[in-house]
Amino acid sequence: MKLLAQYRRLHTLVSHLGQQPGLPALAQGMHCSERHMRNLLASMQAQGWLTWTAGRGRGHHSELNWCIAPDAVAIDHMADLLREGDLERAFVQLNPSQRAALSARLPGYLGADQGPGRSLRMPLFRKVHSLDPLDAFSRLEAYLVRQVFSRLTEFSVGTASITPGLAHHWESENQAQVWHFWLRPDLRFHDGTPLEAQDVKTTFLRLRAKSNIYQRLYACISKMEVGSDQRVSFFLDAPHYLWPRCVANGNSSIVPRARPADFARLPVGSGPFKLVRHNAYKLTFRAFKDYYRERPLLDEIDLWMLEATGPQAPGFDLQFGYNASASTASTRLSAPLAGCTYLVCNPASSYFSTVAQRLALADWLAPSTWLASNSPTARPASGLLAQWQHRPATPASACPLPPGTHLRLVMSQTTELTEVVQGITARLSAGGVTVEIVSVPIQQWHHPKSSEGADLVLSREVMYHDLHFGCFDWFSADMTLRRWMPAKRVVWLDSALKRAQAQARDAPRMKIFEDIARTLVQQALVLPLSHEVQVLEVAPDVAGARIAPYGFPALEDL
């Protein structure tokens, strides 16, 4: 790097001189002896950066020619660091334009590392925020929390059932109002401290006490007891047959009683991978040798930041996902995501205070008017889940809002909603309505103040695996949907959720959730817009590719 800095100084010096300088002038400008200057020029020539021919005899001038610009040399040097996986050193010394140039090279260094260890480099589309399970609200953080932490139970996608996790056995009594879980022996956190029943108790009492959007899920805990036989008992305020599913939720991940000050950035869990590096450029996960299940196949996984933020920011295609220009020889895999992209109207706005007004907006924004019929990644929604057809929107001939209306739409700061927000703003613009788009940073998205003064909130719900708990979780969460709901509807919703959790059988419980969703849609408390589809183009020479639920693969399965 010292030679590169000297090359940059030399390039600037010669540019300022404006003529071919001799060795004495170069040495004077570089503040060194002629002998040292000659050695520098020889070293730079050996690197292929320049050519230098010394003048011999009277009237023969020295000749200096540039082979490569200093910025290009810097980028090439940093590319060598990328090859070694050293993103920190590669980026820290560059200016913004150089960083942009180097970022364009990042995809070429992703994939399996060619070194002796079993490691993998994967891209991330944005920076990661808090990895404390208490604060894991967004899809990316919730996914990473599942790799770092373990839970009492887990949900098996293959069998669509709850399986043992940290707890090897559980049972209920008093009509599912009391639940007992027995921990496996010799469990440990990543730092080597024992994971004990008291850690489980502390975890759930913390979830019950701390204010966050999922606090309602844990408010039902009346008390907890810890037994000498590694037993943890939950005493709930009502029958709750969904409780084993609730403790399998990512937010229910078990955390240690003693947590370091930077726990949200470098958490200590007991999952298959421990996080050993978390900075502005990458996250490094290392296999946890004392994991209670089988050891992960990979030793280390690097997640590199390739960030693009804001609703108008261009996306990037690393060909890990859908690529419209892919070869026809490729195989296309697709799978729907459980959930929905939807609008919530502010009933305090004079434009949306009645059901009729909100339904009229739903018809004007009918997905068929702005969503391409052949879109491979989205389908028009007429319910909150793809299998629910609760109110297909009928395209209206006239916009229900007066020309000149100004609306304020709030959304999270992500590129995932770009196509949707462009579609609905174009449709509203066609009706003479202007839309002010407010993009809220991910870490502030669920704060109540984020939607203050908004007429509309654009949101997306993607469920992890378990539809039963996913619906319960969605309707229980303290988000804009619930905050803007009329008080009597909140009472109705909570009553319906109580009935759902008291239902021991899956089919009747799902019927309750569908009834909730139908009412929300038909009352236009939610305007469903689209259901998303994951699409993966697989090259002919790639075998064994599959689409993971939730859009992310479990690191332990790689």
Coordinates of C-alpha atoms in Angstrom, one line a residue, residues 14-256:
V14 CA 3.9 14.9 -13.0
S15 CA 0.4 16.1 -13.9
H16 CA 1.1 19.4 -12.2
L17 CA 4.6 19.7 -13.9
G18 CA 2.9 19.5 -17.3
Q19 CA 6.1 18.2 -19.0
Q20 CA 8.4 15.2 -19.1
P21 CA 10.5 15.7 -15.9
G22 CA 14.0 14.5 -15.4
L23 CA 15.2 12.4 -12.5
P24 CA 16.3 15.4 -10.4
A25 CA 12.9 17.1 -10.7
L26 CA 11.1 13.9 -9.7
A27 CA 13.4 13.3 -6.7
Q28 CA 12.9 16.9 -5.6
G29 CA 9.1 16.7 -6.0
M30 CA 8.9 13.4 -4.1
H31 CA 11.3 14.7 -1.4
C32 CA 13.8 11.9 -1.7
S33 CA 17.3 11.2 -3.2
E34 CA 17.8 10.5 -6.9
R35 CA 19.0 7.0 -6.0
H36 CA 15.8 6.3 -4.0
M37 CA 13.7 7.8 -6.8
R38 CA 15.3 5.5 -9.3
N39 CA 14.5 2.5 -7.1
L40 CA 10.8 3.7 -6.8
L41 CA 10.5 4.0 -10.6
A42 CA 12.0 0.5 -11.0
S43 CA 9.5 -1.0 -8.5
M44 CA 6.5 0.7 -10.1
Q45 CA 7.7 -0.4 -13.5
A46 CA 8.0 -4.0 -12.2
Q47 CA 4.4 -3.8 -11.2
G48 CA 3.4 -2.8 -14.7
W49 CA 2.1 0.6 -13.6
L50 CA 4.5 2.8 -15.8
T51 CA 7.5 2.7 -18.1
W52 CA 10.6 4.8 -17.4
T53 CA 13.5 5.4 -19.7
A54 CA 16.4 7.4 -18.3
G55 CA 17.9 10.0 -20.6
R56 CA 21.5 9.2 -21.7
G57 CA 23.8 12.0 -22.8
R58 CA 23.2 15.6 -23.6
G59 CA 20.0 16.4 -25.4
H60 CA 18.4 13.0 -24.5
H61 CA 15.5 13.5 -22.1
S62 CA 14.1 11.0 -19.7
E63 CA 10.7 9.5 -20.7
L64 CA 7.9 8.5 -18.3
N65 CA 4.7 6.8 -19.6
W66 CA 1.7 5.7 -17.5
C67 CA 0.4 2.2 -18.1
I68 CA -2.5 2.4 -15.6
A69 CA -4.2 5.2 -13.6
P70 CA -3.7 5.2 -9.8
D71 CA -7.4 4.6 -9.1
A72 CA -7.3 1.5 -11.3
V73 CA -4.2 0.3 -9.5
A74 CA -6.0 0.8 -6.2
I75 CA -9.1 -1.1 -7.3
D76 CA -6.9 -4.0 -8.5
H77 CA -5.1 -4.1 -5.2
M78 CA -8.4 -4.1 -3.3
A79 CA -9.6 -6.9 -5.6
D80 CA -6.8 -9.0 -4.3
L81 CA -8.0 -8.3 -0.8
L82 CA -11.5 -9.3 -1.8
R83 CA -10.1 -12.5 -3.1
E84 CA -8.8 -13.1 0.4
G85 CA -12.2 -12.1 1.9
D86 CA -10.8 -9.0 3.6
L87 CA -13.6 -6.5 2.9
E88 CA -12.6 -4.2 5.7
R89 CA -9.1 -3.4 4.4
A90 CA -10.4 -3.4 0.8
F91 CA -13.0 -0.6 1.4
V92 CA -11.7 1.5 4.3
Q93 CA -9.0 3.3 2.2
L94 CA -11.2 4.1 -0.8
N95 CA -13.2 7.2 -1.7
P96 CA -16.9 6.9 -2.6
S97 CA -16.3 6.6 -6.4
Q98 CA -13.6 3.9 -5.8
R99 CA -15.9 2.0 -3.5
A100 CA -18.6 2.0 -6.1
A101 CA -16.2 0.6 -8.6
L102 CA -15.0 -2.0 -6.2
S103 CA -18.6 -2.9 -5.2
A104 CA -19.3 -3.8 -8.9
R105 CA -16.6 -6.5 -8.6
L106 CA -18.0 -8.1 -5.5
P107 CA -20.3 -10.7 -7.1
G108 CA -17.3 -12.3 -8.8
Y109 CA -15.8 -13.2 -5.4
L110 CA -19.0 -14.8 -4.0
G111 CA -19.6 -18.5 -3.7
A112 CA -17.4 -21.3 -2.3
D113 CA -14.0 -20.2 -1.0
Q114 CA -11.2 -22.1 -2.7
G115 CA -9.1 -22.2 0.5
P116 CA -8.6 -25.3 2.6
G117 CA -11.6 -24.6 4.9
R118 CA -15.2 -25.3 4.0
S119 CA -16.5 -21.8 3.7
L120 CA -19.0 -19.8 1.6
R121 CA -19.5 -16.2 0.7
M122 CA -23.1 -14.9 0.1
P123 CA -24.6 -11.5 -0.6
L124 CA -26.7 -9.4 1.6
F125 CA -29.0 -6.7 0.1
R126 CA -28.7 -4.3 3.0
K127 CA -27.0 -3.7 6.4
V128 CA -28.1 -5.7 9.3
H129 CA -29.5 -4.0 12.4
S130 CA -30.2 -5.5 15.8
L131 CA -29.8 -9.3 16.2
D132 CA -31.4 -9.3 19.6
P133 CA -34.4 -11.7 19.2
L134 CA -36.4 -9.1 21.1
D135 CA -36.0 -6.6 18.2
A136 CA -35.9 -9.0 15.3
F137 CA -38.9 -7.6 13.4
S138 CA -37.9 -7.6 9.8
R139 CA -37.5 -10.6 7.5
L140 CA -33.7 -10.5 7.3
E141 CA -33.0 -10.0 11.0
A142 CA -35.5 -12.7 11.9
Y143 CA -33.8 -15.1 9.5
L144 CA -30.3 -14.4 11.0
V145 CA -31.6 -14.7 14.5
R146 CA -32.7 -18.3 13.7
Q147 CA -29.1 -19.2 12.7
V148 CA -27.5 -17.8 15.8
F149 CA -30.1 -18.8 18.4
S150 CA -32.0 -21.9 19.4
R151 CA -35.6 -22.3 20.7
L152 CA -37.5 -24.7 22.9
T153 CA -39.2 -26.2 19.9
E154 CA -38.8 -26.0 16.1
F155 CA -41.2 -26.1 13.2
S156 CA -40.5 -28.8 10.7
V157 CA -41.3 -27.8 7.1
G158 CA -41.2 -31.4 5.9
T159 CA -43.8 -32.7 8.3
A160 CA -45.6 -29.3 9.0
S161 CA -45.4 -30.1 12.7
I162 CA -43.6 -29.0 15.9
T163 CA -40.4 -30.9 16.7
P164 CA -38.1 -30.9 19.7
G165 CA -35.5 -28.2 20.0
L166 CA -33.7 -27.2 23.2
A167 CA -36.6 -29.0 24.9
H168 CA -36.7 -32.8 24.3
H169 CA -40.2 -33.2 25.6
W170 CA -43.2 -31.1 26.6
E171 CA -46.8 -31.7 27.8
S172 CA -49.7 -29.6 28.9
E173 CA -52.4 -29.7 31.6
N174 CA -55.5 -27.8 32.6
Q175 CA -56.8 -27.6 29.0
A176 CA -53.5 -26.2 27.6
Q177 CA -53.4 -23.4 30.2
V178 CA -50.2 -24.9 31.8
W179 CA -47.3 -26.1 29.7
H180 CA -44.2 -28.0 30.9
F181 CA -40.9 -28.2 28.9
W182 CA -37.9 -30.3 29.8
L183 CA -34.5 -29.2 28.5
R184 CA -31.8 -31.4 27.0
P185 CA -28.8 -32.0 29.3
D186 CA -25.5 -30.2 28.9
L187 CA -26.7 -27.3 26.7
R188 CA -24.3 -24.5 26.1
F189 CA -24.2 -21.0 24.7
H190 CA -21.5 -19.9 22.2
D191 CA -19.3 -18.4 24.9
G192 CA -19.2 -21.8 26.8
T193 CA -21.6 -20.8 29.6
P194 CA -24.3 -23.4 30.4
L195 CA -27.8 -22.9 29.0
E196 CA -30.1 -23.6 31.9
A197 CA -33.8 -23.4 32.7
Q198 CA -33.3 -20.1 34.4
D199 CA -32.1 -18.6 31.1
V200 CA -35.4 -19.8 29.5
K201 CA -37.4 -18.1 32.3
T202 CA -35.4 -14.9 32.0
T203 CA -35.9 -14.9 28.2
F204 CA -39.7 -15.1 28.3
L205 CA -40.2 -12.7 31.2
R206 CA -38.1 -10.2 29.3
L207 CA -40.3 -10.7 26.2
R208 CA -43.4 -10.1 28.4
A209 CA -42.0 -7.0 30.0
K210 CA -40.3 -5.2 27.1
S211 CA -42.5 -3.0 24.8
N212 CA -42.3 -4.2 21.2
I213 CA -44.7 -5.1 18.4
Y214 CA -44.9 -8.8 19.5
Q215 CA -45.3 -8.2 23.3
R216 CA -48.9 -9.2 23.1
L217 CA -47.8 -12.8 22.2
Y218 CA -46.2 -13.1 25.7
A219 CA -48.6 -11.0 27.8
C220 CA -50.6 -14.2 28.4
I221 CA -47.8 -15.5 30.8
S222 CA -49.2 -15.3 34.3
K223 CA -46.1 -16.8 35.9
M224 CA -43.2 -19.2 35.3
E225 CA -41.6 -21.9 37.4
V226 CA -38.2 -23.7 37.1
G227 CA -37.8 -27.3 38.4
S228 CA -34.7 -29.1 39.5
D229 CA -35.1 -31.6 36.7
Q230 CA -34.4 -29.0 33.9
R231 CA -38.1 -28.3 33.7
V232 CA -39.6 -25.0 32.7
S233 CA -43.3 -24.4 33.3
F234 CA -45.5 -21.7 31.8
F235 CA -48.8 -20.8 33.6
L236 CA -50.9 -18.9 31.0
D237 CA -54.0 -16.8 31.6
A238 CA -56.1 -18.8 29.2
P239 CA -56.0 -22.1 27.2
H240 CA -53.4 -21.8 24.5
Y241 CA -52.9 -24.8 22.1
L242 CA -50.6 -22.6 19.9
W243 CA -48.1 -22.2 22.8
P244 CA -45.6 -24.9 21.5
R245 CA -45.7 -23.0 18.1
C246 CA -45.2 -19.7 19.9
V247 CA -42.0 -20.9 21.6
A248 CA -40.7 -22.0 18.2
N249 CA -41.0 -18.4 16.9
G250 CA -37.8 -16.5 16.2
N251 CA -38.6 -13.9 18.9
S252 CA -38.8 -16.8 21.4
S253 CA -35.1 -17.6 20.9
I254 CA -33.3 -18.3 24.2
V255 CA -30.8 -15.6 25.3
P256 CA -28.4 -15.8 28.2

